[in-house]
Structures are given as structure tokens and as C-alpha cells.
C-alpha angles and dihedrals in degrees: 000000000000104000092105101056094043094049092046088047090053097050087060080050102053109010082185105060106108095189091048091048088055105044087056088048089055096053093050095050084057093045106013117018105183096045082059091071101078091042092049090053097041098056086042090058082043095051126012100192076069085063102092091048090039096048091042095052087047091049088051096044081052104044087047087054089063086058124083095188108092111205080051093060086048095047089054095052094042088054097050090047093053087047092065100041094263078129087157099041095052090051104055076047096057079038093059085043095068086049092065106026104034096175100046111116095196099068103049086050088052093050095045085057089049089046085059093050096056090049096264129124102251089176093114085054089053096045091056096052101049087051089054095044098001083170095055120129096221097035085051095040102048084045091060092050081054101059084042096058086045090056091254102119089151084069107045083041088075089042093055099042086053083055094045094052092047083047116035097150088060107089087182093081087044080063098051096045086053091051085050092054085047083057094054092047102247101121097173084065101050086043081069108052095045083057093047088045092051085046099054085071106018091173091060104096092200105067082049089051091049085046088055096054105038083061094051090041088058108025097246136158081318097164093038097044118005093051099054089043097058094047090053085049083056098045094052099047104017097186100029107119106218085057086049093050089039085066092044091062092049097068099043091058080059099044105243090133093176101058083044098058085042090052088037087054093040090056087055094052083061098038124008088181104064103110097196085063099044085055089050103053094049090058089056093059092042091061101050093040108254092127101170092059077040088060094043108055081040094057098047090038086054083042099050096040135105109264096239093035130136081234105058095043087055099046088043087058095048096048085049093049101052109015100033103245150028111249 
């Protein structure tokens, strides 16, 4: 493989070049970590829109540098590398992991993960690693995501509520076993996990804000529940824009169209860039008519969002429907 060589020649030949600079640091984080370093900060002096990636890949080198265990320093960086779409990268990194670390668990779950994400099966690398830490939180919870991607939710429910029980102060997995009774169609029982889940922590404005709108995403108990939940959000965290937008989406969901697009527009004073809120305020102005403003808040909502996000599918669908085309 000579990507690395060629990158590296072509950063002697053009020092300015930010992608260049961070492609190179990318491949040395897989093969080299600590030569990755020079090359991140450099494209993130070249180019500042590179600062939140950059500054999220040098966290993770210097956090797995605290750590003595190496398929643990391969597993951060993997991680880090996943969160950001380096799905490949992260997974010739979990891989590597393997190399070095073959019994732990943690690793093979993680490159299973990795080997979905890339389209492949990863259910070997997950068996494996159930058979070497079969009680692990991330080996138990990653196979669960697993059965859930297959169609199986039954399966990945016991797995969950095993999680749940080892970790009872963790209201994420609360979450995750409500989106797997949505799954199974029973959405009484996914309304209440999401309310036990925004009840482990009350003072945490986000798992009020996800109770809010899963409420306004499914039309449920909306003025009982949803309501309440985002006004909590707000009261918690007052000029945080998702709560903002949550709120947003509550009264939509009961119709008052005109304190939605206040609290929408609200959410964007705060962040420009949210993308959720962009899109939903464009659906607002769709649906009373005013289809520039419409254009507008679509256009930004399908620029700002993750490649492969609900939103920007959304917001790709609607610009095609009424203006002919996504930007």
C-alpha cells in the first residue's frame, strides 16, 4: 500500500494544502499515531472548518496514551475515528487491535461494529467476543445493535435489559431499549422508558429533550407528556438550542404553528448551524405557504447535516418535491 508515501510526497510538494495535510494525518493515526499530530494542526491552521475533527482525533491520540492496554489505545482511536465516518479507517485500527490484544473482547466487538458499517457481516467478530467477555457492556450492547440492524429486535431486547440492570444509572440504555419496543411495535412501552430514562438524572436537560421529541416524532401523549418534558428541557438549560427546537416540535404536534416557528427561530439565534432545527423550521413555512423562507431553511438544514442523517434525507425529499431539486 502506497497511500502513505504518496500523501506524504505530496505534502513536500504543496505545504498548503489543508486536505492533503489531513488525509496524511489520518493514515498515520492508523499506522503511526504520534507522527499524526504536526499534519492535524497544521490542516486545522490551513483550514478552520477542519477544527472540530481535528480537535476530536488529538483528544482521542492523548487520552490512549494514558492508557497502557494496547488494544485499548487502538479501540479509542478507532472509536474516534468511527465517530467521524473514517469507518475504514477505524476498522483496520479494531482490527489491529485484535493483533495485539487477542482476548480482548472489546476489540473484536468494536470491529465487528466497524465491519457493519462498512456493509459486511461482523457477526464472527462479535461472536468471538461474546465467547471471550460474554458479560461486557460494550460486547452486549453492540450485539444487540446487531440483531436490531438484522430485523431481530426480540433478540438484542434481552441483551439490553442485561445492560440496563449492570448499569442502572446509565439512562442511555433506558433510550435504546425504548427504540427496540418501538421496533416491535409496542409504543406505550417505549413512551416509558424514554420517561424512566429522563427521570435517572432529572437535572440533565438532554434526556428531557429526547422525551420531548419522541413524543412529537410519534404523536404521542404530546400535551400530557411532551409538553411538560420540553419545558423542563427549557427550564434546565434556558438558551440551549436543541431544547429550543424540542419545543418547537411540541407545538407543532399540537398545531400552534406560530409559537413553534418563535421557539424554531429561537433555536437558530443560539446555533445556525443545527441542522434539525433549520429543517424544522422549514416545514413550518411550507405548511403555511411562505415557500421561499421554505427554500431557504431547506437548503442550509440539507447543507449543515451529516451525509448519511434522517435530516438531510428529509430535507433532500422536500427540496426535490417543491423546488425541483437538492443544492
Amino acid at each position: 500500500d502506497h497511500a502513505g508515501p504518496i500523501r506524504l510526497n505530496g505534502i513536500r510538494l504543496d505545504p498548503g494544502n489543508a486536505h492533503a495535510q489531513f488525509t496524511t494525518a489520518l493514515l498515520l493515526l492508523v499506522e503511526s499515531p504520534a507522527q499524526a499530530l504536526p499534519f492535524l494542526s497544521q490542516a486545522k491552521n490551513l483550514d478552520g472548518s477542519l477544527a472540530p475533527r481535528v480537535d476530536a482525533l488529538t483528544l482521542a491520540y492523548q487520552l490512549s496514551q494514558q492508557e497502557q492496554h494496547a488494544g485499548f489505545q487502538k479501540v479509542i482511536l478507532g472509536r474516534a475515528l468511527g465517530n467521524l465516518g473514517y469507518w475504514a479507517l477505524a476498522e483496520w485500527v479494531f482490527a489491529r487491535g485484535t493483533v495485539l490484544t487477542p482476548d480482548y473482547a472489546e476489540a473484536w466487538a468494536f470491529w465487528g461494529e466497524a465491519r457493519q458499517q462498512l456493509g459486511q457481516e461482523g457477526y464472527a467478530e462479535l461472536e468471538k467476543a461474546r465467547r471471550l467477555d460474554p458479560r461486557s457492556v460494550v460486547v452486549q450492547s453492540l450485539t444487540a445493535l446487531y440483531f436490531r440492524r438484522q430485523g431481530e429486535p426480540e433478540q438484542g431486547l434481552a441483551l439490553l435489559k442485561s445492560v440496563a440492570l449492570q448499569e442502572p444509572d446509565q439512562p442511555i440504555w433506558l433510550v435504546e431499549l425504548g427504540n427496540i419496543m418501538l421496533e416491535m411495535k409496542d409504543i406505550d412501552a417505549a413512551l416509558a422508558y424514554y420517561q424512566s430514562a429522563s427521570l435517572i438524572n432529572p437535572s440533565d436537560a438532554h434526556y428531557w429533550i429526547l422525551l420531548a421529541e419522541f413524543c412529537a416524532l410519534h404523536q404521542v401523549s404530546l400535551r400530557e407528556v411532551g409538553l411538560p418534558a420540553a419545558r423542563q428541557a427549557l427550564t434546565l438549560a434556558p438558551d440551549h438550542a436543541p431544547a429550543l427546537d424540542a419545543m418547537g416540535q411540541v407545538l407543532v404536534g399540537l398545531d400552534d404553528l406560530a409559537s413553534a416557528e418563535r421557539f424554531f427561530q429561537q433555536a437558530l439565534q443560539k446555533d445556525a448551524n443545527l441542522a434539525a432545527a433549520n429543517l424544522h423550521l422549514a416545514q413550518v413555512y411550507l405548511q403555511v405557504g411562505q415557500l421561499p423562507d421554505a427554500q431557504v431553511y431547506l437548503t442550509q438544514a440539507y447543507q449543515l447535516a451529516a451525509e448519511a442523517s434522517s435530516v438531510r434525507l428529509v430535507a433532500q425529499r422536500l427540496l426535490e418535491r417543491f423546488f425541483g431539486a437538492a443544492p
